[in-house]
Short mmCIF file of C-alpha atoms in Angstrom, two decimals:
data_model
loop_
_atom_site.label_atom_id
_atom_site.label_comp_id
_atom_site.label_asym_id
_atom_site.label_seq_id
_atom_site.Cartn_x
_atom_site.Cartn_y
_atom_site.Cartn_z
CA SER A 289 -26.61 -59.72 -118.97
CA GLN A 290 -24.57 -62.73 -117.17
CA GLN A 291 -26.64 -66.48 -118.92
CA GLY A 292 -25.02 -68.35 -116.67
CA GLU A 293 -25.55 -68.54 -112.42
CA GLU A 294 -23.45 -70.43 -110.59
CA ASP A 295 -23.88 -72.07 -107.07
CA PRO A 296 -22.55 -71.47 -104.74
CA GLN A 297 -20.70 -68.14 -104.82
CA ALA A 298 -18.23 -69.13 -102.61
CA LEU A 299 -16.15 -72.66 -101.24
CA SER A 300 -13.87 -73.62 -99.08
CA ILE A 301 -12.93 -77.02 -98.59
CA GLN A 302 -10.03 -78.80 -96.46
CA GLU A 303 -7.50 -79.68 -99.31
CA GLY A 304 -8.13 -84.00 -100.21
CA GLU A 305 -11.78 -83.32 -100.73
CA ASN A 306 -14.14 -82.73 -103.31
CA ALA A 307 -15.53 -79.99 -104.64
CA THR A 308 -19.05 -79.65 -106.40
CA MET A 309 -19.69 -76.22 -108.33
CA ASN A 310 -22.56 -76.18 -109.65
CA CYS A 311 -23.64 -73.68 -113.04
CA SER A 312 -27.96 -72.91 -114.34
CA TYR A 313 -28.09 -70.64 -117.92
CA LYS A 314 -31.42 -69.29 -119.43
CA THR A 315 -31.45 -69.93 -123.12
CA SER A 316 -30.87 -73.48 -125.62
CA ILE A 317 -27.01 -73.10 -126.10
CA ASN A 318 -24.41 -74.90 -128.34
CA ASN A 319 -21.55 -75.60 -125.72
CA LEU A 320 -20.98 -75.22 -122.30
CA GLN A 321 -17.24 -74.40 -120.73
CA TRP A 322 -15.77 -73.98 -117.21
CA TYR A 323 -12.53 -71.80 -117.13
CA ARG A 324 -10.62 -70.80 -114.08
CA GLN A 325 -8.64 -67.92 -112.77
CA ASN A 326 -6.63 -66.87 -110.60
CA SER A 327 -6.98 -63.25 -108.82
CA GLY A 328 -8.15 -61.54 -112.05
CA ARG A 329 -5.39 -63.01 -114.04
CA GLY A 330 -6.14 -63.97 -117.34
CA LEU A 331 -8.76 -66.84 -117.86
CA VAL A 332 -8.02 -70.27 -118.41
CA HIS A 333 -9.98 -73.22 -120.17
CA LEU A 334 -10.47 -76.42 -118.68
CA ILE A 335 -13.37 -78.45 -119.62
CA LEU A 336 -15.57 -77.55 -123.33
CA ILE A 337 -19.46 -80.16 -123.22
CA ARG A 338 -20.90 -80.02 -126.11
CA SER A 339 -24.93 -80.17 -126.05
CA ASN A 340 -25.50 -83.25 -126.89
CA GLU A 341 -23.10 -84.96 -124.26
CA ARG A 342 -24.39 -85.95 -121.00
CA GLU A 343 -20.94 -86.58 -118.55
CA LYS A 344 -16.95 -85.47 -119.62
CA HIS A 345 -13.87 -86.78 -117.28
CA SER A 346 -10.84 -84.87 -117.61
CA GLY A 347 -7.87 -85.75 -115.36
CA ARG A 348 -9.36 -84.20 -111.89
CA LEU A 349 -12.15 -82.86 -113.13
CA ARG A 350 -15.68 -84.08 -113.89
CA VAL A 351 -18.26 -82.33 -115.88
CA THR A 352 -22.06 -83.23 -116.60
CA LEU A 353 -24.47 -81.66 -118.58
CA ASP A 354 -28.38 -81.38 -117.83
CA THR A 355 -30.30 -79.45 -121.07
CA SER A 356 -34.03 -80.73 -119.82
CA LYS A 357 -32.40 -78.34 -116.48
CA LYS A 358 -30.73 -76.31 -117.82
CA SER A 359 -28.34 -76.41 -115.78
CA SER A 360 -24.32 -78.19 -115.42
CA SER A 361 -21.57 -79.15 -113.15
CA LEU A 362 -18.32 -78.90 -112.09
CA LEU A 363 -16.62 -81.73 -109.87
CA ILE A 364 -13.36 -81.69 -108.57
CA THR A 365 -12.07 -84.55 -107.73
CA ALA A 366 -8.74 -84.41 -104.62
CA SER A 367 -8.87 -80.87 -104.22
CA ARG A 368 -5.55 -79.33 -103.65
CA ALA A 369 -4.11 -75.76 -102.62
CA ALA A 370 -3.58 -74.91 -106.01
CA ASP A 371 -6.83 -75.81 -107.19
CA THR A 372 -7.16 -72.05 -105.49
CA ALA A 373 -9.31 -69.60 -107.88
CA SER A 374 -12.63 -68.27 -108.97
CA TYR A 375 -14.62 -70.49 -111.58
CA PHE A 376 -17.00 -69.93 -114.76
CA CYS A 377 -19.19 -71.79 -116.36
CA ALA A 378 -19.67 -70.07 -120.19
CA THR A 379 -22.28 -70.84 -122.56
CA ASP A 380 -21.98 -70.10 -126.11
CA ALA A 381 -25.63 -70.65 -128.53
CA TYR A 382 -24.93 -70.23 -131.69
CA GLY A 383 -22.36 -72.86 -131.98
CA ALA A 384 -17.80 -72.45 -131.96
CA ASN A 385 -16.34 -69.60 -132.15
CA SER A 386 -19.07 -67.45 -130.31
CA LYS A 387 -19.40 -65.21 -128.03
CA LEU A 388 -19.52 -66.47 -124.84
CA THR A 389 -21.47 -65.61 -122.00
CA PHE A 390 -20.10 -65.79 -118.91
CA GLY A 391 -21.48 -66.87 -115.42
CA LYS A 392 -20.38 -64.59 -112.07
CA GLY A 393 -18.19 -67.04 -110.98
CA ILE A 394 -17.53 -69.17 -108.23
CA THR A 395 -14.37 -68.57 -105.18
CA LEU A 396 -12.88 -71.79 -104.50
CA SER A 397 -10.94 -71.84 -101.73
CA VAL A 398 -8.38 -74.74 -100.95
CA ARG A 399 -7.74 -74.79 -97.16
CA PRO A 400 -3.90 -77.36 -96.64
CA ASP B 127 4.66 -71.80 -128.68
CA ALA B 128 3.88 -67.33 -127.59
CA GLY B 129 0.45 -67.41 -126.34
CA VAL B 130 -1.96 -64.43 -126.33
CA THR B 131 0.11 -61.11 -125.09
CA GLN B 132 -1.76 -58.38 -124.14
CA SER B 133 -0.19 -54.43 -123.18
CA PRO B 134 -0.38 -52.19 -120.93
CA THR B 135 -0.57 -54.84 -118.55
CA HIS B 136 -1.60 -51.64 -115.72
CA LEU B 137 -2.59 -48.05 -116.88
CA ILE B 138 -5.09 -45.16 -114.95
CA LYS B 139 -6.62 -42.43 -117.37
CA THR B 140 -8.76 -39.50 -116.26
CA ARG B 141 -12.70 -39.43 -117.08
CA GLY B 142 -13.24 -38.08 -120.78
CA GLN B 143 -9.62 -39.60 -121.66
CA GLN B 144 -8.96 -41.89 -124.35
CA VAL B 145 -7.34 -45.81 -124.50
CA THR B 146 -6.13 -47.53 -126.46
CA LEU B 147 -5.18 -51.42 -125.60
CA ARG B 148 -3.55 -54.19 -127.24
CA CYS B 149 -3.79 -57.90 -128.25
CA SER B 150 -1.49 -60.20 -130.19
CA PRO B 151 -3.59 -63.60 -129.83
CA LYS B 152 -1.71 -67.16 -129.76
CA SER B 153 0.39 -68.32 -132.81
CA GLY B 154 -1.74 -69.99 -135.95
CA HIS B 155 -5.07 -68.42 -134.61
CA ASP B 156 -6.92 -65.57 -136.63
CA THR B 157 -10.44 -64.87 -134.55
CA VAL B 158 -9.37 -61.97 -131.57
CA SER B 159 -12.15 -61.34 -129.27
CA TRP B 160 -12.25 -58.96 -126.09
CA TYR B 161 -14.15 -58.97 -122.46
CA GLN B 162 -14.78 -56.58 -120.22
CA GLN B 163 -14.09 -57.68 -116.48
CA ALA B 164 -15.53 -56.09 -113.65
CA LEU B 165 -14.27 -56.53 -110.33
CA GLY B 166 -16.62 -59.89 -108.93
CA GLN B 167 -17.74 -59.97 -112.20
CA GLY B 168 -17.75 -62.57 -115.17
CA PRO B 169 -16.23 -60.88 -118.42
CA GLN B 170 -18.78 -59.57 -120.76
CA PHE B 171 -18.10 -59.78 -124.18
CA ILE B 172 -17.44 -56.24 -125.82
CA PHE B 173 -16.87 -57.38 -130.07
CA GLN B 174 -15.06 -59.72 -132.56
CA TYR B 175 -12.89 -59.63 -134.69
CA TYR B 176 -11.98 -62.32 -137.95
CA GLU B 177 -10.72 -61.23 -141.45
CA GLU B 178 -10.11 -57.60 -140.31
CA GLU B 179 -13.92 -56.82 -139.25
CA GLU B 180 -15.83 -56.68 -136.54
CA ARG B 181 -18.23 -60.24 -136.75
CA GLN B 182 -20.02 -60.09 -133.86
CA ARG B 183 -20.88 -57.51 -130.67
CA GLY B 184 -21.82 -57.54 -127.90
CA ASN B 185 -23.55 -54.48 -125.48
CA PHE B 186 -21.48 -51.56 -125.61
CA PRO B 187 -21.36 -48.16 -126.54
CA ASP B 188 -20.06 -46.70 -130.01
CA ARG B 189 -17.47 -45.40 -127.54
CA PHE B 190 -15.57 -49.02 -127.45
CA SER B 191 -14.27 -49.18 -131.28
CA GLY B 192 -11.38 -52.08 -132.50
CA HIS B 193 -9.75 -52.76 -135.09
CA GLN B 194 -8.11 -56.33 -136.34
CA PHE B 195 -4.74 -55.98 -138.24
CA PRO B 196 -3.79 -58.06 -141.44
CA ASN B 197 -0.93 -60.57 -138.60
CA TYR B 198 -4.26 -61.05 -136.32
CA SER B 199 -2.95 -58.86 -133.72
CA SER B 200 -5.79 -56.39 -132.58
CA GLU B 201 -6.65 -53.01 -130.73
CA LEU B 202 -9.58 -52.38 -128.66
CA ASN B 203 -9.93 -48.39 -127.78
CA VAL B 204 -12.45 -46.54 -126.32
CA ASN B 205 -13.07 -42.70 -125.87
CA ALA B 206 -14.47 -40.56 -123.19
CA LEU B 207 -13.56 -42.43 -120.52
CA LEU B 208 -16.04 -43.09 -117.77
CA LEU B 209 -16.16 -44.35 -114.25
CA GLY B 210 -17.19 -47.19 -114.91
CA ASP B 211 -14.87 -47.71 -117.83
CA SER B 212 -12.60 -49.40 -114.41
CA ALA B 213 -12.78 -52.83 -115.12
CA LEU B 214 -9.72 -55.79 -116.85
CA TYR B 215 -10.02 -55.71 -120.64
CA LEU B 216 -9.23 -59.22 -121.79
CA CYS B 217 -8.18 -60.69 -125.33
CA ALA B 218 -8.69 -64.50 -126.50
CA SER B 219 -7.73 -65.72 -129.22
CA SER B 220 -9.43 -68.45 -131.68
CA LEU B 221 -9.33 -70.04 -134.69
CA ALA B 222 -12.52 -69.70 -137.45
CA GLY B 223 -13.84 -72.84 -138.28
CA THR B 224 -12.99 -75.04 -135.03
CA LYS B 225 -15.62 -77.40 -133.90
CA THR B 226 -14.71 -76.69 -130.47
CA GLY B 227 -15.00 -72.93 -129.42
CA GLU B 228 -12.43 -72.75 -126.13
CA LEU B 229 -11.30 -69.61 -125.99
CA PHE B 230 -7.51 -68.74 -124.79
CA PHE B 231 -6.75 -65.79 -122.48
CA GLY B 232 -4.22 -63.17 -121.60
CA GLU B 233 -3.35 -61.99 -119.00
CA GLY B 234 -5.51 -58.73 -119.94
CA SER B 235 -5.52 -55.11 -118.96
CA ARG B 236 -6.19 -53.56 -115.53
CA LEU B 237 -7.82 -49.69 -115.84
CA THR B 238 -7.95 -47.72 -114.03
CA VAL B 239 -10.71 -44.68 -114.30
CA LEU B 240 -10.20 -41.33 -112.33
#
C-alpha cells in the first residue's frame, strides 16, 4: 500500500517559476526523502529530512516537514526545463536502511 | 565509481513463465532492495537482502524470490508470471549501518508479460 500521497498529481509551470509539491503520510516516520524519476527510468535521490528536522535546503531545493500534520513539501526554485520529471516522496518507519514506502508521485512539466 | 547496474533492461515473457533479473550494487554497498513499479504508480517494496539473507519483505507472494551473492550482487526471480507482473523492476543499493536511508537506484528492468 502507498504510505505517501502527493499533491498535486500533475503540475505545469513556466521556466523560472517556483514549483511546490506536497506529500502527506499516515504513520510515524524516521526519515522522509524526495526522489526524482525521468521518464520511467531509475530514481535519483534529491534530499532527506529527519523526523526531528523542520526544514532543509540543498541548492534550489527546499524541503519542510511537519510531523504533527504528517506532511512535507518540496519547493524547487527558479525551475528549469530539465526539472521536468516525476517526483516521489518516500518514508521509512523503522530507521535508516529499512524499507521505503513511496507515494504515487507528482508529474512536473516545466515549459521553456 | 560504478553505480547500480541492472540486466536485462527490457524483456518480454508469456504467462506462466519464469524470469530472473540481476543487479550489481554501487561499489562499496552491501545491501540490495528490490522494488516493483507499475505504470503510473510509485515503487512498491518487494524485499531487501543483506549478508546473503532476506532481511525484510513487502506484501508480495512467494512467487517472488531472491538471492544475494557473496559479492553483494543480487537476483530477483518471479515464477508463474501473471499479466499483473508487468512492471518496471528497480534495484536499489545502500550501505548497512549508515545513519541515512538514501537509496541508489539502477535504471530498472522493464518486464512485459503477454
